[in-house]
Amino acid sequence: MTEDLHEITVTLNGASRTATAPARRLLSDFLRHDLRETGTHVGCEHGVCGCCTMLLDGEPVRSCLVFAVSVDGRTLTTVEGLAATDGTLHPVQQALQDNHGLQCGFCTPGFVMSACGFLADNPDPDDDEIRDGMAGNLCRCTGYTGILAAVKQAAGALRGSGTDPRSRYQPEPAAPAPEVGP
Amino acid sequence: MKPAAFAYHAPRSVDEALATLAELGSDGKVLAGGQSLIPLLNMRLAAPAALVDIERLDTLDTIEVDDDEVRVGARVRHAALHRHAGAAAAVPLLRQALGWVAHPVIRNRGTSLGSIVHADPAAELPAVLALLDGRVEVASADGTRTVAAGELFLGPLEADVRTGELALAAVFPRPAPGTGSAFVELSRRHGDYALAGAAVTVTLDADRHVTAARAAFIGVSDTPAVVDLTAALRGQPGDGLDHAAARELADASYDPDDDIHATAAYRRHLAGVLLGRGLDAAAADAAQEEAT
């Protein structure tokens, strides 16, 4: 039996993207195999590890527990959609680097996306709320202390700048060069 | 770790969904939030020939609160119900229980009614529905019927939703005036399925003495074990409950199994300890309810 293929269009990090895939294609695999965007990592494929977390219409979901065909026409944000166009890291990414929140980096895209969704929901969390909010993501090398510190730092930075944690980072424009006298 | 092939149906209306399910018969399986079903498909523990995806049935994405009950449509995600202030005010046990359901990210996608009809013996919402004597509305191409919570849960992962049927809504009755509630559970890691847990309600009179108490246990029996504890607690002061008789009464209502996570004896002990905590918390909740 040949499998039916479905044409699936999503808005991925602001751009419309289309590919055809069978109905059983997981959203995580649709991103990686069909759209060739490999920032999203695939760990356990049954919803335990959180590596494949991405934002679906602004809310973090496990992309290994969603069929791509189910979300035809919807909006996705992945880890590729956060850093500024000039490469400046998003405050959540920068905070993970500053706080030694990653070693191998395999789990990191999932943590980043969970943190962005969590901080949009709760911009000023206490330590327990951060722990609860990030509990669905597993890290097997760095451990959680640096990650929790990073989320706390990012919360402060994002509150200060007033930006939606789920949108692409736009760094403050650099101060204009001092006028050179005649 | 990839699902087997299936035919995919994405109806745009409930009528279309019911016609599709009727046509598919036993080949058809409803896909709602997928947070339990898709892991089973990924691990190939299930391989239905066809999925009927209710993702586009926006008319089922409704939470209705009236003087008697809270009605939750089939497309309502756990997160939306958890956030809903009206539902939490009418049936506080919903918010108390939903905080224990998996992780926030899973709750963004999983549906409350899906969890109920999935009927996992360790899941929280089946116990809430059973404790409150709620019901589920189901529809097929032939019409609709209502299944009382007491008749809904047939066994582990088995609810009385039949071939060709779609569960449309879960209905949670408001508790009686003066009733407080609590949800307690213990799992090895936060967000895991509970080793044991209990949904508890305690009703106090104006003098803050117990007039009624009930509990529904998870993780210790094939289906939520509902037990009326009024006989063991009636007349006791809400702030000084003696749990012994209630624990003894509850203990006869379940028969846990050994598995790799815990022995039956440990689960039985845990259910009793959790019941004590749940009763105290529910009584305190009822006292607060009276005070406001």
Tab-separated table of C-alpha atoms in Angstrom:
chain	number	residue	atom	x	y	z
A	1	MET	CA	0.000	0.000	0.000
A	2	THR	CA	1.290	3.439	-0.844
A	3	GLU	CA	0.724	5.884	1.899
A	4	ASP	CA	-1.328	9.017	1.268
A	5	LEU	CA	0.713	12.191	1.354
A	6	HIS	CA	-0.618	15.432	2.760
A	7	GLU	CA	0.500	18.906	1.791
A	8	ILE	CA	1.304	20.711	5.023
A	9	THR	CA	1.985	24.434	5.329
A	10	VAL	CA	3.160	26.077	8.524
A	11	THR	CA	4.440	29.509	9.425
A	12	LEU	CA	7.839	28.649	10.840
A	13	ASN	CA	9.717	31.438	12.607
A	14	GLY	CA	7.830	33.982	10.539
A	15	ALA	CA	8.171	32.333	7.112
A	16	SER	CA	5.614	30.211	5.287
A	17	ARG	CA	6.981	26.700	4.661
A	18	THR	CA	5.333	23.826	2.821
A	19	ALA	CA	6.187	20.148	2.417
A	20	THR	CA	4.336	16.922	1.758
A	21	ALA	CA	4.413	14.134	4.320
A	22	PRO	CA	2.395	11.099	5.392
A	23	ALA	CA	-0.128	11.577	8.202
A	24	ARG	CA	2.035	9.643	10.616
A	25	ARG	CA	4.896	12.160	10.320
A	26	LEU	CA	5.569	13.561	13.786
A	27	LEU	CA	5.909	17.331	13.891
A	28	SER	CA	9.482	16.922	15.190
A	29	ASP	CA	10.378	14.812	12.150
A	30	PHE	CA	8.495	17.124	9.802
A	31	LEU	CA	10.759	19.943	10.929
A	32	ARG	CA	13.955	17.935	10.725
A	33	HIS	CA	13.372	15.652	7.726
A	34	ASP	CA	10.971	17.566	5.522
A	35	LEU	CA	11.819	21.195	6.269
A	36	ARG	CA	15.473	20.452	7.095
A	37	GLU	CA	15.456	22.606	10.217
A	38	THR	CA	17.530	20.622	12.662
A	39	GLY	CA	17.638	22.986	15.634
A	40	THR	CA	14.844	21.007	17.250
A	41	HIS	CA	16.295	17.854	18.786
A	42	VAL	CA	14.580	14.496	19.129
A	43	GLY	CA	15.258	12.494	22.267
A	44	CYS	CA	12.822	9.941	23.624
A	45	GLU	CA	9.957	10.270	21.122
A	46	HIS	CA	7.340	9.532	23.737
A	47	GLY	CA	6.969	12.804	25.552
A	48	VAL	CA	9.293	12.276	28.500
A	49	CYS	CA	12.508	14.197	27.789
A	50	GLY	CA	11.237	17.522	26.441
A	51	CYS	CA	14.090	17.951	23.890
A	52	CYS	CA	11.673	18.494	20.995
A	53	THR	CA	9.653	21.262	22.697
A	54	MET	CA	8.622	24.069	20.332
A	55	LEU	CA	5.971	26.766	20.398
A	56	LEU	CA	2.676	26.047	18.634
A	57	ASP	CA	0.704	29.293	18.312
A	58	GLY	CA	2.880	30.633	21.115
A	59	GLU	CA	2.433	27.744	23.564
A	60	PRO	CA	5.159	25.179	24.230
A	61	VAL	CA	4.268	21.644	23.124
A	62	ARG	CA	6.100	18.375	22.645
A	63	SER	CA	6.543	18.152	18.877
A	64	CYS	CA	7.067	14.366	19.085
A	65	LEU	CA	3.493	14.103	20.409
A	66	VAL	CA	1.868	16.087	17.618
A	67	PHE	CA	1.286	14.977	14.023
A	68	ALA	CA	2.391	17.581	11.508
A	69	VAL	CA	-0.829	17.104	9.539
A	70	SER	CA	-2.838	18.134	12.620
A	71	VAL	CA	-1.254	21.595	12.678
A	72	ASP	CA	-1.442	22.466	8.974
A	73	GLY	CA	-1.903	26.231	8.750
A	74	ARG	CA	-0.612	26.984	12.246
A	75	THR	CA	2.321	29.014	13.557
A	76	LEU	CA	5.489	27.456	14.964
A	77	THR	CA	8.501	28.918	16.719
A	78	THR	CA	11.643	26.837	17.142
A	79	VAL	CA	15.034	27.590	18.604
A	80	GLU	CA	16.080	28.973	15.203
A	81	GLY	CA	13.515	31.727	15.609
A	82	LEU	CA	14.921	33.437	18.701
A	83	ALA	CA	18.385	34.920	18.155
A	84	ALA	CA	18.518	38.355	16.558
A	85	THR	CA	19.142	38.497	12.814
A	86	ASP	CA	22.670	39.758	13.529
A	87	GLY	CA	23.307	36.652	15.646
A	88	THR	CA	22.941	38.284	19.066
A	89	LEU	CA	21.596	35.624	21.385
A	90	HIS	CA	18.074	35.826	22.824
A	91	PRO	CA	18.142	36.642	26.582
A	92	VAL	CA	17.222	33.018	27.446
A	93	GLN	CA	20.069	31.706	25.291
A	94	GLN	CA	22.501	34.280	26.658
A	95	ALA	CA	21.506	33.445	30.224
A	96	LEU	CA	22.139	29.724	29.629
A	97	GLN	CA	25.617	30.573	28.368
A	98	ASP	CA	26.298	32.957	31.260
A	99	ASN	CA	25.198	30.463	33.917
A	100	HIS	CA	26.799	27.309	32.518
A	101	GLY	CA	23.313	26.001	31.773
A	102	LEU	CA	24.528	23.564	29.125
A	103	GLN	CA	27.365	21.201	28.366
A	104	CYS	CA	26.584	18.909	25.448
A	105	GLY	CA	23.632	21.051	24.407
A	106	PHE	CA	21.403	18.207	23.284
A	107	CYS	CA	18.547	19.113	25.619
A	108	THR	CA	19.082	22.854	25.269
A	109	PRO	CA	16.669	23.705	22.409
A	110	GLY	CA	13.875	22.115	24.456
A	111	PHE	CA	14.847	23.989	27.588
A	112	VAL	CA	15.041	27.252	25.653
A	113	MET	CA	11.586	26.842	24.157
A	114	SER	CA	10.030	25.704	27.441
A	115	ALA	CA	11.600	28.698	29.192
A	116	CYS	CA	10.302	31.130	26.557
A	117	GLY	CA	6.767	29.754	26.896
A	118	PHE	CA	6.998	29.666	30.670
A	119	LEU	CA	8.279	33.249	30.976
A	120	ALA	CA	5.548	34.543	28.657
A	121	ASP	CA	3.041	33.006	31.078
A	122	ASN	CA	4.851	33.997	34.259
A	123	PRO	CA	7.275	36.924	33.754
A	124	ASP	CA	8.312	37.150	37.419
A	125	PRO	CA	8.549	33.601	38.764
A	126	ASP	CA	9.991	32.560	42.126
A	127	ASP	CA	12.409	29.630	42.393
A	128	ASP	CA	9.698	27.026	43.022
A	129	GLU	CA	7.673	28.237	40.062
A	130	ILE	CA	10.746	28.024	37.820
A	131	ARG	CA	11.413	24.484	39.039
A	132	ASP	CA	7.796	23.506	38.362
A	133	GLY	CA	7.749	25.248	34.989
A	134	MET	CA	10.909	23.526	33.778
A	135	ALA	CA	10.208	20.118	35.353
A	136	GLY	CA	9.129	18.601	32.045
A	137	ASN	CA	12.599	18.877	30.494
A	138	LEU	CA	15.433	16.506	31.280
A	139	CYS	CA	19.157	17.313	31.253
A	140	ARG	CA	21.565	14.421	31.711
A	141	CYS	CA	24.888	16.231	31.918
A	142	THR	CA	25.011	19.782	33.259
A	143	GLY	CA	22.326	19.365	35.886
A	144	TYR	CA	19.669	21.823	36.741
A	145	THR	CA	21.275	24.426	39.004
A	146	GLY	CA	22.719	26.463	36.149
A	147	ILE	CA	19.558	26.089	34.097
A	148	LEU	CA	17.361	27.386	36.920
A	149	ALA	CA	19.746	30.302	37.484
A	150	ALA	CA	19.602	31.046	33.765
A	151	VAL	CA	15.797	31.159	33.712
A	152	LYS	CA	15.895	33.541	36.661
A	153	GLN	CA	18.424	35.797	34.920
A	154	ALA	CA	16.461	35.702	31.658
A	155	ALA	CA	13.245	36.604	33.482
A	156	GLY	CA	14.917	39.741	34.838
A	157	ALA	CA	16.415	40.686	31.493
A	158	LEU	CA	13.130	40.189	29.624
A	159	ARG	CA	11.105	42.119	32.202
A	160	GLY	CA	13.603	44.940	31.922
A	161	SER	CA	13.322	45.087	28.152
A	162	GLY	CA	9.572	44.517	28.035
A	163	THR	CA	9.804	42.119	25.086
A	164	ASP	CA	7.682	39.020	24.547
A	165	PRO	CA	10.032	36.098	25.337
A	166	ARG	CA	8.584	34.183	22.379
A	167	SER	CA	9.546	36.667	19.707
A	168	ARG	CA	12.792	37.039	17.818
A	169	TYR	CA	15.228	39.094	19.868
A	170	GLN	CA	15.798	42.648	18.760
A	171	PRO	CA	18.809	44.138	20.505
A	172	GLU	CA	18.724	47.809	21.367
A	173	PRO	CA	20.130	49.776	18.469
A	174	ALA	CA	23.741	50.669	19.155
A	175	ALA	CA	24.266	54.223	20.392
A	176	PRO	CA	24.898	56.534	17.465
A	177	ALA	CA	28.539	57.266	16.837
A	178	PRO	CA	29.601	60.560	18.420
A	179	GLU	CA	29.529	63.365	15.988
A	180	VAL	CA	32.879	64.140	14.661
A	181	GLY	CA	33.695	67.822	14.820
A	182	PRO	CA	34.678	69.744	11.796
B	1	MET	CA	9.654	4.809	17.662
B	2	LYS	CA	7.602	5.872	14.664
B	3	PRO	CA	3.878	5.163	14.348
B	4	ALA	CA	2.575	2.608	11.879
B	5	ALA	CA	0.738	4.042	8.882
B	6	PHE	CA	-2.884	5.040	9.344
B	7	ALA	CA	-5.576	6.715	7.294
B	8	TYR	CA	-6.126	10.281	8.497
B	9	HIS	CA	-9.464	12.024	8.787
B	10	ALA	CA	-9.819	15.641	9.877
B	11	PRO	CA	-13.545	16.383	10.076
B	12	ARG	CA	-14.689	20.007	10.142
B	13	SER	CA	-17.885	19.396	12.126
B	14	VAL	CA	-19.161	17.034	14.790
B	15	ASP	CA	-21.672	15.561	12.325
B	16	GLU	CA	-18.885	14.857	9.853
B	17	ALA	CA	-16.818	13.273	12.625
B	18	LEU	CA	-19.699	11.012	13.648
B	19	ALA	CA	-20.392	9.987	10.038
B	20	THR	CA	-16.701	9.166	9.587
B	21	LEU	CA	-16.585	7.155	12.808
B	22	ALA	CA	-19.739	5.255	11.774
B	23	GLU	CA	-18.208	4.417	8.418
B	24	LEU	CA	-14.885	3.319	9.920
B	25	GLY	CA	-16.435	1.147	12.624
B	26	SER	CA	-13.833	-0.668	14.699
B	27	ASP	CA	-11.017	0.600	12.433
B	28	GLY	CA	-11.488	4.169	13.680
B	29	LYS	CA	-9.879	5.765	16.703
B	30	VAL	CA	-10.445	9.334	17.895
B	31	LEU	CA	-7.346	11.539	18.224
B	32	ALA	CA	-7.789	14.490	20.584
B	33	GLY	CA	-4.717	16.028	22.269
B	34	GLY	CA	-2.694	12.877	21.653
B	35	GLN	CA	-0.583	13.106	24.797
B	36	SER	CA	-1.467	9.527	25.754
B	37	LEU	CA	-2.383	8.091	22.353
B	38	ILE	CA	0.644	9.293	20.365
B	39	PRO	CA	3.183	7.728	22.775
B	40	LEU	CA	1.274	4.451	22.377
B	41	LEU	CA	1.395	4.840	18.586
B	42	ASN	CA	5.086	5.811	18.615
B	43	MET	CA	5.915	2.714	20.631
B	44	ARG	CA	3.559	0.673	18.426
B	45	LEU	CA	1.588	-0.521	21.393
B	46	ALA	CA	-1.400	0.629	19.350
B	47	ALA	CA	-1.797	0.706	15.577
B	48	PRO	CA	-5.321	1.766	14.592
B	49	ALA	CA	-6.126	1.641	10.870
B	50	ALA	CA	-7.570	5.141	10.917
B	51	LEU	CA	-7.459	8.222	13.123
B	52	VAL	CA	-10.261	10.766	13.335
B	53	ASP	CA	-8.574	13.976	14.472
B	54	ILE	CA	-10.853	16.381	16.363
B	55	GLU	CA	-8.244	19.170	16.245
B	56	ARG	CA	-10.479	21.307	13.998
B	57	LEU	CA	-13.723	20.876	15.952
B	58	ASP	CA	-13.616	24.288	17.579
B	59	THR	CA	-17.235	23.979	18.729
B	60	LEU	CA	-15.998	21.436	21.293
B	61	ASP	CA	-13.509	23.928	22.759
B	62	THR	CA	-15.953	25.321	25.329
B	63	ILE	CA	-16.116	25.529	29.120
B	64	GLU	CA	-19.626	26.300	30.389
B	65	VAL	CA	-20.281	27.115	34.038
B	66	ASP	CA	-23.809	27.378	35.424
B	67	ASP	CA	-25.475	27.166	38.850
B	68	ASP	CA	-25.276	23.383	38.908
B	69	GLU	CA	-22.189	22.240	37.062
B	70	VAL	CA	-19.164	22.790	34.847
B	71	ARG	CA	-19.376	21.346	31.333
B	72	VAL	CA	-16.048	20.794	29.577
B	73	GLY	CA	-15.987	20.126	25.833
B	74	ALA	CA	-13.831	17.476	24.201
B	75	ARG	CA	-11.318	19.919	22.712
B	76	VAL	CA	-10.587	21.773	25.981
B	77	ARG	CA	-6.931	21.421	26.933
B	78	HIS	CA	-5.907	20.791	30.534
B	79	ALA	CA	-4.108	24.157	30.569
B	80	ALA	CA	-7.243	26.074	29.547
B	81	LEU	CA	-9.354	24.368	32.213
B	82	HIS	CA	-6.604	24.907	34.782
B	83	ARG	CA	-6.579	28.647	34.016
B	84	HIS	CA	-10.374	29.057	33.870
B	85	ALA	CA	-11.411	31.159	36.858
B	86	GLY	CA	-15.119	30.339	36.591
B	87	ALA	CA	-14.502	26.595	36.558
B	88	ALA	CA	-12.096	26.857	39.488
B	89	ALA	CA	-14.616	28.863	41.518
B	90	ALA	CA	-17.477	26.471	40.800
B	91	VAL	CA	-15.548	23.199	41.224
B	92	PRO	CA	-12.250	23.979	43.012
B	93	LEU	CA	-11.231	20.328	42.802
B	94	LEU	CA	-10.631	20.787	39.057
B	95	ARG	CA	-7.801	23.263	39.557
B	96	GLN	CA	-6.520	21.315	42.581
B	97	ALA	CA	-6.246	18.149	40.457
B	98	LEU	CA	-5.047	19.675	37.177
B	99	GLY	CA	-1.831	20.974	38.737
B	100	TRP	CA	-0.849	17.327	39.181
B	101	VAL	CA	-1.495	16.325	35.574
B	102	ALA	CA	1.886	15.657	33.922
B	103	HIS	CA	3.866	18.839	33.120
B	104	PRO	CA	2.740	22.271	31.935
B	105	VAL	CA	3.886	21.566	28.371
B	106	ILE	CA	1.843	18.344	28.228
B	107	ARG	CA	-1.144	20.215	29.675
B	108	ASN	CA	-0.958	22.683	26.782
B	109	ARG	CA	-1.890	19.913	24.399
B	110	GLY	CA	-3.619	17.124	26.319
B	111	THR	CA	-7.403	17.347	26.702
B	112	SER	CA	-9.243	16.817	29.969
B	113	LEU	CA	-11.972	14.680	28.451
B	114	GLY	CA	-9.374	12.682	26.528
B	115	SER	CA	-7.678	11.845	29.811
B	116	ILE	CA	-11.008	10.732	31.272
B	117	VAL	CA	-11.965	8.379	28.442
B	118	HIS	CA	-8.382	7.101	28.207
B	119	ALA	CA	-9.107	5.823	31.756
B	120	ASP	CA	-5.582	5.336	33.007
B	121	PRO	CA	-5.879	3.985	36.578
B	122	ALA	CA	-3.262	6.496	37.788
B	123	ALA	CA	-4.747	9.555	36.042
B	124	GLU	CA	-6.210	12.389	38.076
B	125	LEU	CA	-9.312	13.521	36.175
B	126	PRO	CA	-11.130	10.172	36.135
B	127	ALA	CA	-11.005	10.291	39.953
B	128	VAL	CA	-12.360	13.849	39.993
B	129	LEU	CA	-15.271	12.881	37.735
B	130	ALA	CA	-15.968	9.750	39.794
B	131	LEU	CA	-15.763	11.541	43.150
B	132	LEU	CA	-18.192	14.269	42.067
B	133	ASP	CA	-20.629	11.810	40.425
B	134	GLY	CA	-20.131	13.546	37.098
B	135	ARG	CA	-21.013	12.235	33.677
B	136	VAL	CA	-19.798	12.108	30.105
B	137	GLU	CA	-21.926	12.951	27.072
B	138	VAL	CA	-21.200	10.766	24.069
B	139	ALA	CA	-22.561	10.897	20.542
B	140	SER	CA	-22.692	8.583	17.568
B	141	ALA	CA	-24.380	8.778	14.192
B	142	ASP	CA	-27.405	7.175	15.895
B	143	GLY	CA	-27.802	9.808	18.614
B	144	THR	CA	-26.446	10.831	21.975
B	145	ARG	CA	-26.315	9.202	25.379
B	146	THR	CA	-25.046	10.097	28.818
B	147	VAL	CA	-22.769	7.841	30.825
B	148	ALA	CA	-22.599	8.357	34.590
B	149	ALA	CA	-19.084	8.316	36.044
B	150	GLY	CA	-20.015	5.237	38.079
B	151	GLU	CA	-20.643	3.300	34.865
B	152	LEU	CA	-17.957	4.887	32.699
B	153	PHE	CA	-14.795	3.196	33.958
B	154	LEU	CA	-14.822	-0.470	32.989
B	155	GLY	CA	-11.178	-1.342	33.597
B	156	PRO	CA	-7.651	-0.071	33.120
B	157	LEU	CA	-7.564	1.994	29.895
B	158	GLU	CA	-11.160	1.003	29.197
B	159	ALA	CA	-14.081	3.407	29.312
B	160	ASP	CA	-17.637	2.847	28.111
B	161	VAL	CA	-17.226	4.795	24.890
B	162	ARG	CA	-18.135	2.392	22.117
B	163	THR	CA	-17.204	1.837	18.517
B	164	GLY	CA	-18.495	4.731	16.419
B	165	GLU	CA	-18.908	7.030	19.406
B	166	LEU	CA	-17.263	10.359	20.179
B	167	ALA	CA	-17.174	11.709	23.736
B	168	LEU	CA	-18.433	15.307	23.487
B	169	ALA	CA	-18.199	16.680	27.008
B	170	ALA	CA	-17.512	15.906	30.651
B	171	VAL	CA	-19.867	17.388	33.237
B	172	PHE	CA	-18.636	18.058	36.783
B	173	PRO	CA	-21.385	18.895	39.323
B	174	ARG	CA	-20.703	21.648	41.835
B	175	PRO	CA	-20.096	20.259	45.325
B	176	ALA	CA	-22.743	20.829	48.035
B	177	PRO	CA	-22.489	24.078	50.059
B	178	GLY	CA	-19.968	23.838	52.896
B	179	THR	CA	-17.842	21.336	50.966
B	180	GLY	CA	-14.076	21.633	50.710
B	181	SER	CA	-11.853	19.531	48.496
B	182	ALA	CA	-8.251	18.527	47.982
B	183	PHE	CA	-6.155	16.457	45.602
B	184	VAL	CA	-3.092	14.676	46.960
B	185	GLU	CA	-0.713	12.257	45.280
B	186	LEU	CA	2.818	10.968	45.429
B	187	SER	CA	4.979	10.157	42.429
B	188	ARG	CA	8.658	9.359	42.164
B	189	ARG	CA	9.333	12.451	40.090
B	190	HIS	CA	7.049	15.441	39.701
B	191	GLY	CA	4.826	14.921	36.694
B	192	ASP	CA	5.126	11.148	36.615
B	193	TYR	CA	2.113	8.941	37.037
B	194	ALA	CA	1.231	8.737	40.708
B	195	LEU	CA	2.158	5.711	42.813
B	196	ALA	CA	-1.049	6.527	44.657
B	197	GLY	CA	-3.267	9.538	45.126
B	198	ALA	CA	-6.689	10.657	46.237
B	199	ALA	CA	-9.323	13.246	45.465
B	200	VAL	CA	-11.144	14.100	48.693
B	201	THR	CA	-14.230	16.120	49.650
B	202	VAL	CA	-15.309	17.014	53.190
B	203	THR	CA	-18.559	18.828	54.015
B	204	LEU	CA	-18.823	20.755	57.279
B	205	ASP	CA	-21.908	22.164	59.017
B	206	ALA	CA	-22.129	25.688	60.454
B	207	ASP	CA	-20.320	24.481	63.614
B	208	ARG	CA	-17.538	23.060	61.433
B	209	HIS	CA	-18.323	19.446	62.155
B	210	VAL	CA	-18.267	16.844	59.418
B	211	THR	CA	-21.558	15.997	57.755
B	212	ALA	CA	-20.140	14.134	54.744
B	213	ALA	CA	-16.821	12.933	53.373
B	214	ARG	CA	-15.798	11.013	50.263
B	215	ALA	CA	-12.590	10.021	48.549
B	216	ALA	CA	-11.615	8.613	45.141
B	217	PHE	CA	-8.261	6.850	44.930
B	218	ILE	CA	-5.931	6.535	41.946
B	219	GLY	CA	-3.063	4.124	41.355
B	220	VAL	CA	-4.371	1.485	43.737
B	221	SER	CA	-7.133	-0.149	41.691
B	222	ASP	CA	-8.100	-0.763	38.064
B	223	THR	CA	-10.594	2.103	38.074
B	224	PRO	CA	-11.003	5.064	40.468
B	225	ALA	CA	-11.972	3.599	43.856
B	226	VAL	CA	-14.705	5.805	45.306
B	227	VAL	CA	-15.526	5.360	48.970
B	228	ASP	CA	-18.020	7.193	51.181
B	229	LEU	CA	-16.290	7.979	54.458
B	230	THR	CA	-19.179	9.769	56.166
B	231	ALA	CA	-19.856	6.920	58.583
B	232	ALA	CA	-16.256	7.090	59.842
B	233	LEU	CA	-16.099	10.862	60.232
B	234	ARG	CA	-19.582	12.239	60.882
B	235	GLY	CA	-19.703	14.757	63.725
B	236	GLN	CA	-15.939	15.116	64.069
B	237	PRO	CA	-14.527	18.654	64.246
B	238	GLY	CA	-13.021	19.657	60.917
B	239	ASP	CA	-9.808	20.886	62.504
B	240	GLY	CA	-9.204	17.715	64.525
B	241	LEU	CA	-10.117	14.710	62.395
B	242	ASP	CA	-9.336	11.221	63.638
B	243	HIS	CA	-8.282	9.429	60.430
B	244	ALA	CA	-8.092	5.873	61.747
B	245	ALA	CA	-11.645	4.725	61.052
B	246	ALA	CA	-11.679	6.472	57.644
B	247	ARG	CA	-8.414	4.804	56.657
B	248	GLU	CA	-9.770	1.424	57.685
B	249	LEU	CA	-12.951	1.958	55.698
B	250	ALA	CA	-11.017	3.148	52.632
B	251	ASP	CA	-8.540	0.303	52.861
B	252	ALA	CA	-11.248	-2.217	52.019
B	253	SER	CA	-12.104	-0.382	48.770
B	254	TYR	CA	-8.902	-1.056	46.813
B	255	ASP	CA	-6.488	-3.858	46.141
B	256	PRO	CA	-3.221	-2.502	44.705
B	257	ASP	CA	-0.746	-4.571	42.700
B	258	ASP	CA	3.014	-4.895	42.926
B	259	ASP	CA	4.988	-3.431	40.053
B	260	ILE	CA	8.526	-2.202	39.433
B	261	HIS	CA	7.728	1.166	41.003
B	262	ALA	CA	6.261	0.058	44.336
B	263	THR	CA	5.001	-2.960	46.226
B	264	ALA	CA	1.311	-3.442	46.850
B	265	ALA	CA	1.901	-3.055	50.589
B	266	TYR	CA	3.665	0.275	50.087
B	267	ARG	CA	0.914	1.552	47.813
B	268	ARG	CA	-1.717	0.528	50.371
B	269	HIS	CA	0.175	2.321	53.132
B	270	LEU	CA	0.651	5.370	50.931
B	271	ALA	CA	-3.058	5.567	50.055
B	272	GLY	CA	-3.879	5.669	53.767
B	273	VAL	CA	-1.332	8.383	54.537
B	274	LEU	CA	-2.484	10.451	51.567
B	275	LEU	CA	-6.099	10.056	52.631
B	276	GLY	CA	-5.253	11.574	56.017
B	277	ARG	CA	-3.529	14.534	54.385
B	278	GLY	CA	-6.336	14.947	51.883
B	279	LEU	CA	-9.033	14.894	54.577
B	280	ASP	CA	-7.248	17.556	56.623
B	281	ALA	CA	-6.702	19.736	53.555
B	282	ALA	CA	-10.297	19.339	52.364
B	283	ALA	CA	-11.652	20.141	55.845
B	284	ALA	CA	-9.472	23.261	56.013
B	285	ASP	CA	-10.729	24.208	52.551
B	286	ALA	CA	-14.331	23.730	53.713
B	287	ALA	CA	-13.728	25.891	56.807
B	288	GLN	CA	-12.291	28.612	54.606
B	289	GLU	CA	-15.279	28.264	52.288
B	290	GLU	CA	-17.622	28.796	55.268
B	291	ALA	CA	-15.636	31.828	56.379
B	292	THR	CA	-15.955	33.615	53.048
